[in-house]
Amino acid sequence: QEQVLIDCCTSYHMKDFLCDLLKNYSDPLVLAEGCRCLMVILTNPKIYREQGKQVVEDLGKLVPFLMFLGGGKYQEVYSYAVQQRGVEPPPLPQLDNELVCDAFCAIIDLFHFFSKDASGDELREMVANCLNNEERDQKLLRLLVVKNDDVRLGVMKCISQVSVKEIASEEMGMLIKCLSDTRNIEQGNTEDVLALVIGLLEKLVEAEGMEGAKFRKNYAEMAIAEAFLVLYQNARRETYDQEEEEEKLNLSCAIVSFLRACSRRSALRVNFKNPRIEEQFTEIMKWEEDFHRPYARDVALEQTWMGRSLDTLLKCLQEPNALHRSKKVVFRVLSRMADISEGQPEGMHGKRAAFSLQELAQRECRMWRKRAIEKYHHYLDEDELEDRDLEANTFIQRMESILHHLMSHEDRMEEREYHARMQKDLRWFDDVRDEGRRIENDIVEEQKKKKTSDKVTEVDLSDDDDSNEDDDLPGEQLLMRAVFQFEDFVETGSGQLFTVRPEQFTCDEQDLLVNDENGGRLPEKSSNKVNYKLNKAYTVCAFLRILHAIILVPPEEDCRTQMVAELMKRDIVAKLVALLETVPCLNCNAAAKFLRIMTLVVNIGFTGQSHKGLGLDVLSLLSNYVQRIADGMLFLLKLTKDKCLDLREQTLCAEI
């Protein structure tokens, strides 16, 4: 009880007894339990305020405790532990005595207590400064070679609380050496220790003072290389339960966070341009897809500077490490490609952490904002502007193969049907042309006969009952008139409760991950062995966003010209329509986004000098697609006279 603790420390002078014990004994058991008992006392705010200063002064500001950690009193502690005086202690890498390691842990915890939350606390600041002057951090970092996990974890927890201003150059090198010396990541708490080391390196990268500049200049290149090597080794190992997977993810996410911090520093980006790193990038992405549960945290390596290259990302869609078209990692890659194509700068959204799958999905749901996209490139730095046109051209050249990769067997069957339909339309157009030429010839012959005839031609000026006043109306006015006519025909209260929305207008984008076997929502505890698929609308819309970006904000005008030329091809349009037919129209505004792209293509093709425009077969395919959507939209309006379209339905109407 708290009152009992206060009585012990005030009436019975417990802290005096403990301080005398810790000053006069080198027995590791006494050291360990004495430090822990002292911690119990000092963690009480009332006792800390009243007696903390006296404890610190009695213990020499904790400086003598450094002698036990591999210093002058290390031999004495070890002799007590083995109960044999004068014995030579082993080097720290070979230390395996549990009593000595336990004493180390207790002393480190005491240092940690006075290191955390030191700012604003004069007593803790005084202790921290004294320990820093005695090279506390170097002495602690030397303990990382000890095989005991508790010692190593305690060291890193303590040093993680230290200000980067107190970390000297030699200590920076020791931190990186800790990464390079790691051989078996799976052993004990090695993942947690390395994650703390990486976290401290991230603080050094982001530090603005002299220490940060020194680290970035002299150590960052080596740190990036070693961190990526640890990530590669960690990514390739398979885990066998959720706890082990979480430990693996903690380390991977810590490394990616460090690499993202390096990516924000333009001077460090050159260290990412390495053929070995680019090759291993695709392997890491594939291992994440294969070895992690569907709902596990995203490692998001593509959101570092390594994933800034479209060429590198495109390799993730090619053998031998091609990502599965229906899983979540391929969506993240396409979303990253779309961000780059739009010209979004690194860290534009003000986030330090990487975007999660859910956050990316929410962004992909929204309809594109033209004005925002057109402003992105104003904020790009020189590194981000470099090679944009080359990479856009590379994407355009590989676009059809990417589309083919994203299509399922059902999509390809649908594509074949569209090709057959377009061939049929072409034959019909040829017949119409032939019929037109025949009629033209007949008219010419008839006019010739009239010229040679003396008979006066009589013109019938009476009204033609078969004429249609709608023939000369623009398409938009015709659509609006049809909408109003359908509303007028609806009878109030005519059993509309039992009507069903058209299947293509259902919206199921809330189910982000779906069970591939039964089509239902995927349980959150599913293992990495389960067959699942990402909601297809997200992948399709991420791909469409790349196309839209290259047309709307191309790095060079030639890129826009090439993209428009590709989107006028029969094979490309057939593949796109086949993909979209398997996605409900309103999911992520998929149909509206496709129509926005094709409107741009038609407009550019109509006004551009180098384009002949869309072929009649492609126009026919698009017209049929639009007609199917428009029919469904009119059916929605017929459901009830008071029906109000929601925002997505309004957006789709506007794009139609």
C-alpha atoms as one frame of an Amber mdcrd trajectory, in Angstrom:
protein
   0.000   0.000   0.000   1.149   3.541  -0.703   0.837   4.625   2.952   2.953
   1.670   4.120   5.619   2.647   1.584   5.599   6.261   2.805   5.866   5.104
   6.465   8.848   2.883   5.632  10.665   5.744   3.942   9.879   8.402   6.581
   9.695   6.602   9.942  12.159   3.795   9.293  14.574   5.599   6.924  14.433
   2.829   4.325  16.182   4.896   1.686  19.231   5.439   3.961  19.541   1.694
   4.470  19.287   1.028   0.722  21.854   3.686  -0.195  24.364   2.277   2.325
  23.758  -1.211   0.969  24.320  -0.170  -2.665  27.462   1.809  -1.843  29.179
  -0.926   0.176  28.295  -4.217  -1.543  29.263  -5.681  -4.916  27.181  -8.827
  -4.622  25.105  -8.994  -7.870  22.031 -10.240  -5.993  22.220  -7.342  -3.517
  22.808  -4.867  -6.367  19.855  -6.135  -8.379  17.322  -6.243  -5.542  18.619
  -3.015  -3.968  18.215  -1.094  -7.254  14.728  -2.482  -7.771  13.680  -1.607
  -4.217  15.046   1.906  -4.713  13.011   2.172  -7.930   9.837   1.251  -6.016
  10.523   4.121  -3.630  11.417   6.722  -6.254   8.421   5.995  -8.486   6.184
   7.375  -5.731   5.774  11.086  -6.616   5.601  12.262  -2.965   8.741  10.408
  -1.880  10.565  11.436  -5.056   9.873  15.113  -4.368  10.930  14.896  -0.718
  13.832  12.433  -0.782  14.951  12.080  -4.400  17.689  14.701  -4.178  19.160
  13.130  -1.020  19.201   9.674  -2.652  20.991  11.020  -5.724  23.627  12.779
  -3.618  24.171   9.718  -1.409  24.746   7.558  -4.500  27.167  10.014  -6.138
  24.674  10.927  -8.888  24.723   7.221  -9.923  28.187   7.590 -11.487  29.757
   4.755  -9.375  27.265   2.294 -10.867  28.980   2.651 -14.265  31.962   0.790
 -12.783  29.902  -2.381 -12.504  29.000  -2.422 -16.226  32.202  -3.909 -17.604
  34.370  -1.384 -15.725  36.640  -1.580 -12.687  34.128  -3.414 -10.479  33.046
  -5.941 -13.107  35.553  -8.524 -11.799  34.356  -8.044  -8.222  30.711  -8.563
  -9.214  31.564 -11.683 -11.192  33.619 -13.116  -8.302  30.623 -12.773  -5.965
  28.421 -14.449  -8.555  30.627 -17.543  -8.908  31.580 -17.434  -5.188  35.246
 -17.570  -6.014  37.504 -14.617  -5.232  40.078 -13.379  -7.721  38.598 -15.240
 -10.693  39.061 -13.538 -14.078  35.665 -12.553 -15.574  34.915 -13.522 -19.204
  34.789 -10.883 -21.970  31.334  -9.338 -22.289  30.448 -11.270 -25.511  30.958
 -14.526 -23.561  29.176 -13.488 -20.357  26.374 -15.920 -19.502  26.090 -15.661
 -15.710  22.444 -14.945 -14.881  23.166 -13.154 -11.587  25.573 -10.692 -13.215
  23.199 -10.086 -16.140  20.334  -9.498 -13.696  22.432  -6.918 -11.817  23.244
  -5.216 -15.142  19.512  -5.031 -15.970  18.614  -3.487 -12.595  21.342  -0.817
 -12.873  20.312  -0.007 -16.465  16.674   0.341 -15.335  17.808   2.830 -12.680
  19.639   4.844 -15.375  16.510   4.643 -17.521  14.395   6.072 -14.692  16.561
   9.188 -14.526  16.855   9.493 -18.327  13.175   9.522 -19.297  11.186  12.760
 -19.064  14.338  14.586 -17.971  13.375  17.914 -19.535  11.859  20.224 -16.930
  13.018  18.066 -13.996  16.179  19.623 -12.525  17.151  16.521 -10.557  16.904
  14.190 -13.544  18.694  16.677 -15.787  21.557  16.887 -13.263  21.891  13.081
 -13.091  21.660  12.752 -16.889  24.381  15.386 -17.416  26.711  13.748 -14.887
  26.256  10.312 -16.451  26.737  11.759 -19.924  30.019  13.366 -18.860  31.169
   9.925 -17.711  30.431   8.436 -21.191  27.365   6.525 -20.055  26.142   5.867
 -23.607  29.421   4.327 -24.770  29.551   2.064 -21.718  25.951   1.005 -22.272
  26.408   0.379 -25.998  29.335  -1.944 -25.244  26.837  -4.157 -23.414  25.017
  -4.867 -26.704  27.511  -7.675 -27.315  26.188  -9.516 -24.236  24.106 -12.504
 -25.323  21.417 -11.846 -22.689  18.275 -10.400 -24.337  17.120  -8.529 -21.228
  20.433  -6.683 -20.985  20.423  -5.665 -24.646  16.772  -4.611 -24.569  17.337
  -2.594 -21.381  20.332  -0.841 -22.958  18.351   0.264 -26.010  15.311   1.352
 -23.981  17.592   3.512 -21.859  19.529   5.038 -24.762  16.314   5.668 -26.709
  15.365   8.183 -24.005  18.635  10.072 -24.398  18.681  13.325 -26.366  20.475
  13.041 -29.721  22.689  15.920 -28.584  24.309  13.520 -26.111  25.201  10.896
 -28.758  28.824  11.192 -29.877  30.293  10.111 -33.226  31.769   6.924 -31.801
  28.363   5.951 -30.425  26.762   6.478 -33.863  29.236   3.996 -35.306  28.497
   1.523 -32.513  24.774   1.663 -33.286  25.389   0.829 -36.949  27.820  -1.936
 -35.950  25.019  -3.448 -33.883  23.034  -3.831 -37.137  25.917  -5.297 -39.116
  26.843  -7.778 -36.356  23.347  -9.282 -36.222  23.308 -12.781 -37.645  20.175
 -14.456 -36.306  17.197 -12.081 -36.212  14.836 -14.732 -34.854  16.849 -15.338
 -31.679  15.207 -14.091 -28.475  14.261 -10.409 -28.446  16.632  -9.480 -31.260
  13.793  -7.933 -33.313  12.867  -5.590 -30.440  16.494  -4.574 -29.865  17.069
  -3.844 -33.560  13.788  -1.900 -33.794  14.979   0.377 -30.961  18.378   0.810
 -32.647  16.654   1.763 -35.906  14.365   4.164 -34.043  17.401   5.971 -32.601
  19.003   6.165 -36.056  15.772   7.737 -37.339  16.004  10.407 -34.628  19.566
  11.159 -35.743  18.503  11.475 -39.396  15.795  13.980 -38.488  17.873  15.938
 -35.939  18.463  19.542 -37.000  21.570  20.344 -34.922  25.255  19.569 -35.376
  24.805  15.931 -34.358  22.162  15.364 -37.060  24.304  16.981 -39.758  27.314
  14.900 -38.683  25.314  11.673 -38.829  23.840  12.434 -42.256  27.263  13.303
 -43.653  29.391  10.503 -42.187  27.116   7.620 -41.226  23.801   7.773 -43.124
  25.013   5.891 -46.221  26.258   2.981 -44.120  23.128   3.057 -41.943  20.812
   2.865 -44.992  22.739  -0.084 -46.440  22.783  -2.019 -43.150  19.132  -1.244
 -42.371  18.029  -2.454 -45.797  20.069  -5.643 -45.375  18.342  -6.321 -42.042
  14.969  -5.642 -43.712  15.796  -8.114 -46.494  16.781 -10.821 -43.995  13.722
 -10.143 -41.862  11.280 -10.120 -44.798  12.344 -13.495 -46.141  11.646 -15.490
 -42.974   8.285 -17.152 -42.466   6.475 -16.882 -39.128   4.289 -19.490 -37.467
   2.005 -17.579 -35.088   0.559 -14.097 -34.706   2.933 -13.040 -31.899   5.985
 -13.953 -33.961   4.514 -12.153 -36.978   3.963  -8.985 -34.889   7.608  -9.023
 -33.772   8.690  -9.372 -37.384   6.386  -6.532 -38.466   7.602  -4.245 -35.658
  11.138  -4.496 -37.009  10.146  -4.162 -40.680   7.939  -1.126 -40.000  10.686
   0.520 -37.905  13.147   0.119 -40.798  10.652   1.497 -43.338   9.995   4.468
 -41.040  13.770   5.117 -40.938  14.022   4.817 -44.732  11.092   7.233 -45.133
  12.914   9.736 -42.915  15.977   9.372 -45.162  13.753   9.795 -48.239  12.646
  13.208 -47.018  16.298  14.374 -47.070  17.234  15.089 -50.682  20.965  14.691
 -49.952  20.426  11.060 -48.862  18.312   9.909 -51.823  21.344   9.011 -53.908
  21.972   6.119 -51.486  18.763   4.427 -52.669  19.901   4.207 -56.307  21.596
   0.866 -56.089  21.030  -2.074 -58.501  21.135  -4.577 -55.634  18.545  -2.632
 -53.646  16.260  -2.319 -56.698  16.474  -6.064 -57.329  15.754  -6.973 -53.701
  12.895  -4.453 -53.546  10.635  -6.674 -55.674  11.509  -9.744 -53.586  10.596
  -7.978 -50.338   7.249  -6.887 -51.796   6.491 -10.446 -52.914   7.478 -11.913
 -49.520   5.143  -9.483 -47.778   2.306 -10.759 -49.967   3.178 -14.424 -49.332
   4.137 -14.474 -45.640   1.726 -12.059 -43.930  -1.923 -12.283 -42.965  -4.363
 -10.221 -45.083  -5.195  -7.890 -42.169  -1.619  -7.578 -40.916  -0.020  -4.131
 -40.821   1.388  -2.916 -44.123   5.178  -2.733 -44.366   4.752  -0.170 -47.198
   8.305  -0.226 -48.549   6.928   1.281 -51.778   6.303   4.532 -49.877  10.057
   5.169 -49.494  12.359   6.703 -52.118  12.970   3.179 -53.481   9.348   3.211
 -54.633   9.618   6.637 -56.266  10.716   5.059 -59.552   7.917   3.855 -61.855
  10.407   1.515 -63.487  11.151  -0.185 -60.142   7.447  -0.453 -59.312   6.647
  -1.900 -62.743   9.048  -4.772 -62.026   6.690  -5.806 -59.209   4.144  -6.687
 -61.924   6.568  -8.822 -63.936   7.953 -12.290 -63.417   9.686 -13.782 -61.488
   8.285 -11.726 -58.574   4.963 -10.606 -60.070   2.423  -9.651 -57.417  -0.963
 -11.379 -57.462  -3.517  -9.243 -59.320  -6.245  -9.707 -56.670  -4.290  -9.107
 -53.455  -3.627  -5.944 -51.512   0.069  -5.352 -52.277  -0.554  -4.852 -56.011
  -3.168  -2.203 -55.151  -0.644  -0.374 -52.964   1.910  -0.453 -55.788  -0.594
   0.919 -58.331  -1.708   3.602 -55.871   1.924   4.666 -55.421   2.388   4.770
 -59.204  -0.694   6.985 -59.477   0.653   9.379 -56.815   3.940   9.671 -58.712
   2.154  10.171 -62.048   0.065  12.968 -60.538   3.264  14.633 -59.336   2.583
  14.350 -55.618   5.768  15.256 -53.688   7.178  13.107 -50.864   5.483  13.865
 -47.547   2.891  16.053 -49.238   0.066  15.024 -46.908   2.109  15.877 -43.799
   2.222  12.268 -42.580   5.320  10.838 -40.926   3.946   7.308 -40.880   3.235
   5.433 -44.096  -0.336   5.261 -45.412  -2.167   2.122 -44.319  -4.263   0.030
 -46.702  -7.463   1.527 -45.270  -6.195   5.099 -45.759  -5.170   4.389 -49.345
  -8.584   2.843 -50.017 -10.368   5.919 -48.636  -8.310   8.168 -50.924  -9.061
   5.959 -53.940 -12.820   6.135 -53.283 -12.995   9.871 -53.938 -13.631  11.394
 -57.338 -10.610  13.121 -58.846 -10.147  16.839 -58.196  -8.730  18.440 -61.312
  -7.535  21.683 -59.714  -5.678  19.917 -56.914  -3.934  17.557 -59.354  -2.838
  20.446 -61.564  -1.141  22.135 -58.575   0.877  19.159 -57.309   3.862  19.579
 -59.629   4.492  23.110 -58.308   5.785  21.563 -55.061   8.176  19.001 -56.578
  11.904  19.346 -55.901  14.647  18.652 -58.451  14.975  14.970 -57.523  11.238
  14.416 -57.910  11.128  16.204 -61.277  14.020  14.182 -62.686  13.200  11.501
 -65.278   9.399  11.992 -65.044   8.965  11.961 -68.820  11.179   8.884 -69.264
   9.266   6.935 -66.613   5.875   7.982 -68.017   6.924   6.718 -71.454   8.071
   3.446 -69.872   4.639   2.996 -68.292   2.838   3.754 -71.577   4.929   1.145
 -73.395   4.070  -1.511 -70.789   0.467  -0.450 -70.223  -1.123  -3.260 -72.222
   0.946  -5.929 -70.452  -0.050  -4.443 -67.061  -3.701  -4.516 -68.096  -3.312
  -8.135 -69.157  -1.759  -8.954 -65.759  -4.682  -7.352 -63.898  -7.328  -9.271
 -65.854  -8.774 -12.540 -64.595  -9.850 -15.437 -66.834 -13.441 -14.126 -66.761
 -12.231 -10.664 -67.797 -10.377 -12.126 -70.777 -13.461 -14.073 -71.855 -15.430
 -10.815 -71.650 -12.750  -9.090 -73.731 -13.076 -11.716 -76.471 -16.826 -11.083
 -76.593 -16.205  -7.348 -77.018 -13.770  -8.018 -79.849 -16.366 -10.209 -81.572
 -18.995  -7.503 -81.035 -16.710  -4.830 -82.490 -16.019  -7.010 -85.534 -19.755
  -7.379 -86.007 -20.179  -3.601 -85.649 -17.444  -3.025 -88.238 -19.226  -5.291
 -90.709 -22.463  -3.397 -90.034 -20.674  -0.068 -90.596 -19.265  -1.405 -93.874
 -22.767  -2.423 -94.962 -24.056   1.051 -94.042 -21.257   2.679 -96.062 -22.062
   0.462 -99.056 -25.756   1.266 -98.735 -24.894   4.953 -98.439 -22.819   4.857
-101.623 -25.680   3.054-103.453 -28.208   5.676-102.305 -25.779   8.442-103.259
 -25.419   6.990-106.743 -29.197   6.685-107.063 -29.603  10.344-106.067 -26.970
  11.432-108.583 -28.708   9.472-111.331 -32.081  10.914-110.346 -30.689  14.472
-110.427 -29.267  13.859-113.882 -32.669  12.709-115.086 -34.351  15.791-113.592
 -31.966  18.078-115.444 -32.912  16.484-118.737 -36.644  16.415-117.902 -39.004
  19.338-118.599 -41.446  18.324-115.855 -41.751  20.779-112.938 -40.950  19.214
-109.563 -43.635  19.748-106.941 -42.521  20.113-103.300 -44.807  18.924-100.500
 -44.785  21.717 -97.874 -47.203  19.999 -95.518 -46.055  19.012 -92.000 -44.405
  15.655 -91.744 -46.211  13.707 -89.053 -43.269  11.348 -88.647 -40.737  14.070
 -87.835 -39.138  13.939 -84.391 -38.489  17.268 -82.716 -35.864  15.584 -80.502
 -33.598  14.841 -83.462 -31.913  18.235 -83.342 -31.531  18.464 -79.546 -28.064
  18.127 -77.923 -27.487  14.893 -76.009 -27.460  16.538 -72.561 -30.881  18.170
 -73.097 -32.251  14.911 -74.448 -31.062  13.059 -71.331 -32.663  15.630 -69.015
 -35.943  15.472 -70.966 -35.954  11.675 -70.644 -35.353  11.962 -66.898 -38.303
  14.325 -66.432 -40.564  12.133 -68.586 -39.780   9.089 -66.460 -40.559  11.051
 -63.302 -43.917  12.116 -64.732 -44.874   8.528 -65.524 -44.297   7.310 -61.954
 -47.438   6.755 -59.916 -47.264   7.750 -56.274 -47.372   4.832 -53.837 -47.250
   2.128 -56.476 -45.545  -0.514 -54.365 -42.041   0.868 -54.674 -40.982  -0.753
 -51.380 -40.499  -4.004 -53.270 -38.340  -2.691 -56.098 -34.716  -3.789 -56.369
 -31.793  -1.642 -57.419 -29.982  -2.797 -60.550 -27.056  -5.050 -59.650 -24.560
  -2.744 -61.347 -25.628   0.065 -58.972 -24.978  -1.833 -55.750 -22.126  -0.397
 -53.668 -20.021  -2.854 -51.637 -16.724  -0.985 -51.317 -16.918  -1.239 -47.492
 -15.847  -4.889 -47.845 -12.189  -4.152 -48.533 -10.987  -7.763 -48.326 -13.223
 -10.579 -49.533 -13.043 -14.352 -49.083 -12.210 -15.806 -52.488 -14.203 -18.992
 -51.879 -17.610 -17.720 -50.735 -17.392 -14.030 -51.654 -18.212 -12.902 -48.093
 -16.290 -10.475 -45.912 -12.918 -11.891 -44.849 -12.630 -12.592 -41.073  -9.974
 -10.437 -39.400  -8.159 -13.434 -37.886  -7.560 -15.104 -41.260  -4.110 -16.623
 -41.762  -1.728 -15.937 -44.629  -2.762 -19.279 -46.159  -6.372 -18.229 -46.807
  -7.454 -17.442 -50.358  -8.647 -13.860 -50.397  -8.944 -10.991 -52.821  -9.055
  -7.237 -52.513 -12.229  -5.493 -53.654 -11.486  -5.159 -57.368 -12.774  -1.587
 -57.627  -9.754  -0.247 -55.725  -7.190  -1.865 -58.010  -9.054  -0.792 -61.163
  -9.433   2.812 -59.970  -5.766   3.070 -58.980  -4.836   1.990 -62.505  -7.310
   4.471 -64.022  -5.781   7.251 -61.912  -2.403   6.636 -63.570  -3.963   7.003
 -67.032  -5.835  10.137 -65.994  -2.704  11.737 -64.515  -0.581  11.191 -67.632
  -3.311  12.768 -69.797  -4.130  15.652 -67.444  -0.652  16.606 -66.142   1.899
  14.938 -68.446   5.607  15.635 -67.795   5.916  16.324 -71.551   3.261  16.927
 -74.210   4.592  13.920 -76.108   3.577  11.682 -73.164  -0.018  12.903 -73.426
   0.006  12.273 -77.182   1.272   8.711 -76.721  -1.229   7.950 -73.958  -4.168
   9.234 -76.024  -2.986   7.170 -78.991  -2.897   4.050 -76.779  -6.376   4.725
 -75.404  -7.764   4.927 -78.942  -6.663   1.370 -79.671  -9.360  -1.246 -79.914
  -7.501  -3.810 -77.754  -6.840  -1.360 -74.912 -10.429  -0.072 -74.753 -11.820
  -3.613 -74.895  -9.612  -4.635 -71.947 -10.631  -1.569 -69.930 -14.353  -2.098
 -70.540 -14.004  -5.803 -69.706 -12.361  -4.868 -66.381 -15.035  -2.298 -65.595
 -17.917  -4.640 -66.391 -16.887  -6.763 -63.379 -16.975  -3.754 -61.018 -20.238
  -2.122 -59.816 -20.540   1.334 -61.389 -20.653   3.283 -58.138 -17.798   1.507
 -56.330 -15.025   4.121 -55.957 -16.751   6.095 -58.761 -15.217   3.554 -61.173
 -17.565   4.158 -64.127 -17.443   7.948 -63.702 -13.627   7.879 -63.659 -13.471
   5.783 -66.822 -15.894   8.121 -68.603 -13.827  11.130 -67.470 -10.741   9.602
 -69.105 -12.536   8.719 -72.340 -14.046  12.225 -72.515 -10.515  13.652 -72.383
  -9.412  11.174 -75.059 -12.314  12.057 -77.361 -11.752  15.799 -76.912  -8.002
  15.580 -77.513  -8.502  13.201 -80.414 -11.037  15.559 -81.973  -8.914  18.712
 -81.684  -5.415  17.238 -82.053  -3.696  17.451 -85.404  -1.893  14.121 -85.099
  -4.964  12.021 -84.230  -7.649  10.648 -86.487 -10.040  10.204 -83.575 -11.674
   7.087 -82.203 -12.679   4.393 -84.649 -16.363   3.689 -85.170 -15.981   0.244
 -83.606 -14.487   1.741 -80.410 -17.135   4.469 -80.317 -19.816   1.813 -80.677
 -18.346  -0.184 -77.771 -18.235   2.930 -75.577 -21.758   3.929 -76.593 -23.121
   0.526 -75.620 -21.302   0.726 -72.268 -22.724   4.200 -71.581 -26.201   3.124
 -72.661 -26.208   0.228 -70.182 -25.270   2.618 -67.371 -27.806   5.238 -68.473
 -30.579   2.624 -68.612 -29.786   1.637 -65.035 -29.696   5.267 -63.944 -33.141
   5.927 -65.450 -34.447   2.822 -63.698 -33.191   4.272 -60.406 -35.103   7.462
 -61.104 -38.270   5.436 -61.768 -38.169   3.807 -58.334 -39.940   6.735 -56.705
 -41.007  10.215 -57.671 -39.160  11.741 -54.703 -35.909   9.887 -55.362 -32.811
  12.029 -54.827 -29.586  10.819 -56.371 -26.696  10.503 -53.933 -23.369  12.191
 -54.644 -21.904   9.245 -56.564 -24.971   8.887 -58.741 -24.905  12.618 -59.468
 -21.214  12.362 -60.391 -21.931   9.477 -62.744 -24.791  11.418 -64.379 -22.470
  14.372 -64.942 -19.818  12.175 -66.586 -22.460  10.498 -68.802
